[in-house]
Short mmCIF file of C-alpha atoms in Angstrom, two decimals:
data_model
loop_
_atom_site.label_atom_id
_atom_site.label_comp_id
_atom_site.label_asym_id
_atom_site.label_seq_id
_atom_site.Cartn_x
_atom_site.Cartn_y
_atom_site.Cartn_z
CA MET T 15 215.36 -8.37 172.86
CA GLY T 16 212.00 -6.76 173.53
CA ASP T 17 209.72 -6.81 176.59
CA PRO T 18 208.15 -10.07 177.84
CA ARG T 19 204.50 -10.09 176.81
CA TRP T 20 203.45 -11.63 180.10
CA LEU T 21 204.95 -8.80 182.18
CA TYR T 22 202.85 -5.74 182.85
CA HIS T 23 204.90 -2.77 181.54
CA PRO T 24 205.59 0.18 183.86
CA VAL T 25 204.75 2.67 181.10
CA ARG T 26 201.19 1.26 181.15
CA LEU T 27 201.13 2.11 184.88
CA ILE T 28 202.19 5.63 184.03
CA GLY T 29 199.38 5.76 181.45
CA HIS T 30 196.82 4.68 184.03
CA LEU T 31 198.16 7.29 186.46
CA ILE T 32 197.71 9.98 183.79
CA THR T 33 194.14 8.86 183.05
CA VAL T 34 193.05 8.71 186.69
CA SER T 35 194.80 11.99 187.58
CA GLU T 36 193.26 13.77 184.62
CA ARG T 37 189.76 12.62 185.61
CA ILE T 38 190.20 13.86 189.18
CA ILE T 39 191.81 17.15 188.22
CA ARG T 40 189.20 18.01 185.62
CA GLY T 41 186.56 17.55 188.35
CA CYS T 42 188.35 20.06 190.58
CA PHE T 43 189.06 22.90 188.16
CA PRO T 44 186.74 25.07 186.11
CA LYS T 45 186.34 24.39 182.37
CA SER T 46 187.99 27.64 181.43
CA LYS T 47 191.24 28.46 179.62
CA ALA T 48 192.99 29.34 182.84
CA GLY T 49 191.46 26.45 184.81
CA GLU T 50 192.50 23.89 182.25
CA ARG T 51 196.03 25.23 181.97
CA ILE T 52 196.46 25.17 185.76
CA GLY T 53 194.99 21.65 185.87
CA GLY T 54 197.35 20.51 183.13
CA GLY T 55 200.26 21.90 185.04
CA LEU T 56 199.16 20.08 188.17
CA LEU T 57 198.88 16.85 186.13
CA VAL T 58 202.50 17.21 185.03
CA LEU T 59 203.64 17.80 188.63
CA ILE T 60 201.77 14.81 189.99
CA VAL T 61 202.71 12.33 187.25
CA VAL T 62 206.40 13.25 187.09
CA SER T 63 206.74 13.26 190.93
CA ILE T 64 205.14 9.82 191.36
CA SER T 65 206.92 8.35 188.32
CA THR T 66 210.31 9.26 189.70
CA ALA T 67 209.54 8.73 193.45
CA VAL T 68 208.41 5.09 193.07
CA PRO T 69 211.58 3.81 191.30
CA ALA T 70 213.69 5.99 193.63
CA LEU T 71 212.21 4.33 196.70
CA ILE T 72 212.52 0.85 195.21
CA LEU T 73 216.15 1.38 194.28
CA SER T 74 216.97 2.98 197.59
CA ALA T 75 215.70 -0.08 199.42
CA ALA T 76 217.44 -2.47 197.00
CA TYR T 77 220.80 -0.77 197.13
CA GLY T 78 220.46 -0.45 200.91
CA TYR T 79 220.07 -4.21 201.18
CA ALA T 80 222.83 -5.13 198.73
CA TRP T 81 224.42 -3.15 195.92
CA GLN T 82 224.27 -6.24 193.68
CA LEU T 83 220.49 -6.42 194.09
CA GLY T 84 220.17 -2.70 193.36
CA MET T 85 222.27 -3.08 190.24
CA VAL T 86 220.15 -5.96 188.93
CA ILE T 87 216.84 -4.15 189.57
CA GLU T 88 218.06 -0.84 188.10
CA SER T 89 219.46 -2.66 185.03
CA PHE T 90 216.09 -4.27 184.40
CA MET T 91 214.34 -0.92 184.90
CA CYS T 92 216.62 0.66 182.33
CA TYR T 93 215.91 -2.26 180.00
CA GLN T 94 212.19 -1.63 180.26
CA ILE T 95 212.53 2.09 179.58
CA LEU T 96 214.04 1.53 176.12
CA ALA T 97 211.76 0.70 173.18
CA THR T 98 214.07 -0.41 170.36
CA LYS T 99 212.60 -3.82 169.70
CA SER T 100 208.98 -2.79 170.14
CA LEU T 101 209.40 0.09 167.72
CA LYS T 102 210.87 -2.27 165.17
CA VAL T 103 208.20 -4.95 165.70
CA GLU T 104 205.22 -2.57 165.48
CA SER T 105 206.47 -0.79 162.35
CA ASP T 106 207.40 -4.11 160.79
CA LYS T 107 203.75 -5.11 160.99
CA VAL T 108 203.07 -2.31 158.53
CA TYR T 109 205.76 -3.61 156.20
CA ARG T 110 204.42 -7.20 156.30
CA ALA T 111 200.86 -5.93 155.75
CA LEU T 112 201.91 -3.98 152.70
CA LYS T 113 203.74 -6.99 151.33
CA THR T 114 201.23 -9.75 151.98
CA GLU T 115 197.92 -8.52 153.38
CA GLY T 116 196.96 -5.49 151.32
CA LEU T 117 196.44 -1.80 151.82
CA GLU T 118 193.48 -2.00 154.20
CA GLN T 119 195.41 -4.11 156.71
CA ALA T 120 198.43 -1.87 156.28
CA ARG T 121 196.27 1.14 157.19
CA LYS T 122 195.08 -0.65 160.32
CA ALA T 123 198.64 -1.58 161.30
CA VAL T 124 199.97 1.91 160.86
CA SER T 125 196.98 3.36 162.79
CA MET T 126 198.41 1.60 165.87
CA ILE T 127 201.60 3.65 165.81
CA VAL T 128 200.58 7.10 164.50
CA GLY T 129 198.17 9.74 165.65
CA ARG T 130 196.91 10.82 162.25
CA ASP T 131 193.82 9.53 160.40
CA THR T 132 194.82 6.58 158.26
CA LYS T 133 191.57 5.45 156.57
CA SER T 134 192.32 7.26 153.29
CA LEU T 135 196.09 6.81 153.17
CA THR T 136 197.59 5.48 149.95
CA GLU T 137 200.33 2.83 150.00
CA GLU T 138 202.86 5.64 149.76
CA GLY T 139 201.14 7.50 152.64
CA VAL T 140 201.17 4.39 154.86
CA THR T 141 204.84 3.79 154.16
CA LYS T 142 205.74 7.39 154.86
CA ALA T 143 203.87 7.32 158.15
CA ALA T 144 205.72 4.17 159.25
CA VAL T 145 209.14 5.56 158.30
CA GLU T 146 208.39 8.90 159.96
CA THR T 147 207.38 7.07 163.18
CA VAL T 148 210.62 5.08 163.21
CA ALA T 149 212.61 8.27 162.71
CA GLU T 150 210.84 10.31 165.40
CA ASN T 151 210.74 7.51 167.94
CA THR T 152 214.41 6.70 167.50
CA SER T 153 214.80 9.85 169.55
CA ASP T 154 211.77 9.62 171.83
CA GLY T 155 211.94 5.90 172.53
CA ILE T 156 215.68 5.23 172.57
CA ILE T 157 218.21 8.10 172.45
CA ALA T 158 216.33 10.46 174.82
CA PRO T 159 215.84 7.73 177.51
CA LEU T 160 219.51 6.75 177.12
CA PHE T 161 220.53 10.36 177.55
CA TYR T 162 218.57 10.79 180.79
CA MET T 163 219.65 7.39 182.10
CA MET T 164 223.25 8.45 181.45
CA ILE T 165 222.66 11.45 183.70
CA GLY T 166 220.40 10.03 186.43
CA GLY T 167 219.94 6.30 185.94
CA ALA T 168 216.57 4.62 185.95
CA VAL T 169 214.96 7.30 188.10
CA LEU T 170 215.55 10.10 185.60
CA GLY T 171 214.78 7.65 182.80
CA PHE T 172 211.29 7.06 184.22
CA GLY T 173 210.90 10.80 184.71
CA TYR T 174 211.50 11.27 181.01
CA LYS T 175 209.09 8.48 180.09
CA ALA T 176 206.42 10.11 182.25
CA VAL T 177 206.77 13.39 180.33
CA ASN T 178 206.82 11.68 176.97
CA THR T 179 203.84 9.50 177.77
CA MET T 180 201.84 12.52 178.93
CA ASP T 181 202.61 14.33 175.70
CA SER T 182 201.38 11.32 173.68
CA MET T 183 198.16 11.18 175.74
CA VAL T 184 197.20 14.83 176.40
CA GLY T 185 199.56 16.93 174.26
CA TYR T 186 197.12 17.33 171.36
CA LYS T 187 195.92 20.65 169.96
CA ASN T 188 192.28 19.59 169.72
CA ASP T 189 189.22 20.90 171.57
CA LYS T 190 189.74 18.57 174.56
CA TYR T 191 193.44 19.21 175.18
CA LEU T 192 194.17 22.62 173.61
CA TYR T 193 194.73 24.19 177.02
CA PHE T 194 194.84 21.19 179.37
CA GLY T 195 197.72 19.59 177.47
CA THR T 196 199.82 22.75 177.13
CA ALA T 197 202.14 22.09 180.08
CA ALA T 198 202.82 18.48 179.05
CA ALA T 199 203.48 19.42 175.41
CA LYS T 200 205.81 22.33 176.32
CA LEU T 201 207.75 20.25 178.86
CA ASP T 202 208.14 17.45 176.28
CA ASP T 203 209.62 19.97 173.84
CA VAL T 204 212.09 21.09 176.52
CA VAL T 205 213.27 17.64 177.62
CA ASN T 206 213.64 16.44 174.06
CA TYR T 207 215.54 19.50 172.74
CA ILE T 208 219.06 18.10 173.25
CA PRO T 209 218.29 14.41 172.72
CA ALA T 210 216.57 15.14 169.36
CA ARG T 211 219.68 16.88 168.08
CA LEU T 212 222.00 14.20 169.40
CA SER T 213 219.74 11.60 167.75
CA ALA T 214 220.09 13.37 164.41
CA TRP T 215 223.89 13.33 164.52
CA PHE T 216 224.00 9.70 165.67
CA MET T 217 221.70 8.86 162.77
CA ILE T 218 223.92 10.67 160.25
CA LEU T 219 226.87 8.67 161.60
CA SER T 220 224.81 5.53 161.28
CA ALA T 221 223.97 6.34 157.68
CA ALA T 222 227.69 6.53 156.95
CA VAL T 223 228.37 3.25 158.77
CA THR T 224 225.62 1.41 156.84
CA GLY T 225 226.51 2.85 153.44
CA MET T 226 223.42 4.99 153.07
CA ASP T 227 223.44 8.54 151.66
CA TRP T 228 224.97 10.21 154.74
CA LYS T 229 226.00 13.33 152.79
CA ASN T 230 222.44 13.96 151.68
CA ALA T 231 221.29 13.13 155.22
CA GLY T 232 223.51 15.91 156.56
CA TYR T 233 222.36 18.33 153.83
CA ILE T 234 218.63 17.69 154.38
CA TYR T 235 219.14 17.87 158.13
CA ARG T 236 220.65 21.34 157.86
CA ARG T 237 217.95 22.49 155.43
CA ASP T 238 214.72 20.87 156.75
CA ARG T 239 215.29 20.22 160.44
CA PHE T 240 212.79 22.91 161.41
CA ASN T 241 210.07 21.92 158.88
CA HIS T 242 207.65 20.93 161.67
CA LYS T 243 205.61 22.77 164.32
CA SER T 244 207.50 20.79 166.96
CA PRO T 245 211.07 22.04 167.41
CA ASN T 246 212.24 18.44 167.69
CA ALA T 247 210.22 16.11 165.43
CA ALA T 248 211.92 17.11 162.13
CA GLN T 249 215.42 16.66 163.49
CA THR T 250 215.50 12.91 162.90
CA GLU T 251 212.84 12.90 160.16
CA SER T 252 215.07 15.14 158.05
CA VAL T 253 218.07 12.84 158.51
CA MET T 254 215.96 9.78 157.66
CA ALA T 255 214.58 11.41 154.51
CA GLY T 256 218.08 12.41 153.39
CA ALA T 257 219.63 9.03 154.13
CA LEU T 258 216.91 7.23 152.16
CA ASP T 259 216.78 9.81 149.35
CA VAL T 260 212.99 10.18 149.75
CA GLN T 261 210.51 12.86 150.72
CA LEU T 262 208.63 12.63 154.04
CA ALA T 263 205.96 14.67 155.89
CA GLY T 264 203.55 16.91 153.99
CA ASN T 265 199.81 17.41 154.62
CA ALA T 266 198.02 15.03 157.00
CA TRP T 267 194.59 14.47 158.48
CA TYR T 268 194.11 14.52 162.28
CA PHE T 269 190.71 14.05 163.98
CA GLY T 270 188.92 14.71 160.69
CA LYS T 271 190.76 17.97 159.97
CA LEU T 272 193.43 18.52 157.28
CA TYR T 273 196.62 20.06 158.55
CA GLU T 274 198.96 21.60 155.97
CA LYS T 275 202.58 20.70 156.72
CA PRO T 276 205.79 21.34 154.82
CA THR T 277 207.56 18.43 153.23
CA ILE T 278 210.92 17.11 154.46
CA GLY T 279 213.57 15.90 152.03
CA ASP T 280 213.63 15.65 148.26
CA PRO T 281 211.84 13.00 146.16
CA ILE T 282 215.03 11.72 144.59
CA ARG T 283 213.20 8.42 144.32
CA LYS T 284 209.71 7.21 145.21
CA ILE T 285 209.34 5.84 148.71
CA GLU T 286 208.64 2.06 148.87
CA ALA T 287 207.83 -0.54 151.51
CA GLU T 288 211.48 -1.64 151.74
CA ASP T 289 212.27 1.77 153.17
CA ILE T 290 210.63 0.65 156.39
CA ARG T 291 213.23 -2.08 156.70
CA ARG T 292 215.98 0.39 155.79
CA ALA T 293 214.69 2.66 158.54
CA HIS T 294 215.00 -0.30 160.95
CA THR T 295 218.68 -0.61 160.00
CA LEU T 296 219.26 3.03 160.87
CA LEU T 297 217.25 2.58 164.05
CA TYR T 298 219.42 -0.29 165.35
CA VAL T 299 222.78 1.14 164.35
CA THR T 300 221.85 4.50 165.83
CA ALA T 301 220.82 2.77 169.09
CA VAL T 302 224.05 0.79 169.33
CA LEU T 303 226.26 3.76 168.58
CA ALA T 304 224.45 5.94 171.12
CA LEU T 305 224.65 3.21 173.78
CA LEU T 306 228.36 2.77 173.25
CA LEU T 307 229.23 6.46 173.20
CA MET T 308 227.00 7.36 176.17
CA SER T 309 228.39 4.44 178.15
CA VAL T 310 231.92 5.77 177.56
CA VAL T 311 230.82 9.26 178.69
CA LYS T 312 229.14 7.76 181.77
CA MET T 313 232.20 5.75 182.73
CA GLY T 314 234.46 8.69 182.02
CA VAL T 315 232.45 11.00 184.33
CA PHE T 316 232.36 8.36 187.02
CA GLY T 317 236.10 7.84 186.70
CA VAL T 318 236.83 11.54 186.99
CA CYS T 319 234.56 11.81 190.02
CA GLY T 320 236.19 8.79 191.60
CA ILE T 321 232.89 6.87 191.88
#
């Protein structure tokens, strides 16, 4: 259903916390390799601690007053942690720009959801960037939060969002964050390790349910799931490429520098704007299947434990 536009989103609060904490920490530690790595580690500790403590205190008070109130508040918190609709809406802006507004507007639209330089992207490059974003964020924005909420409810869900948000803000390998962002980037790799692989298998199942090329999705996943510097990013990108019978990834520009990257998938056919919509189909079916299966696991565990 998406987040109400009038309501200030808690992830924006986490973002402000990261920005303020970074400014203070950088003023306290020397601008050396060791100083920045220690400062980056302290940033992780502060942000994760506050991001989990605040919802824990709110929920403790709510459940203490009435379990019904606690359930309502925690349900809404969990609702806010997920990003299914926003991921679809933002990537669909790229599709609509390609269809009706031209390449320049499409470049601007895709620049809002990717970290790479987009000024020189071709129509194919814009489309690939949008599809890759849907694939990667199916894990980061939906399946991983569901996984951690299954284990620890909204509190652990917000803990995950804190780590993921830090990685998106300071986890770059550029001059500014090469050392300062190390702790955030490494922790993000760790917390996404299992969810990324679960996401890939949920997506393969979704490809079968929707009539896409699930056999090729499984083949490309086994072959190309490590074709990325991140241990997790290519897990879902490889499934998406296989399911759509297209080739993703390859060389890309970041901060004015060309980074050589391996391709993912085979160019069985040329990628087209409609593949963004097909990626949306996989996104939603994957989200629903994961929600259903994780809910069953959650209820099963609770039943065994007598809770």
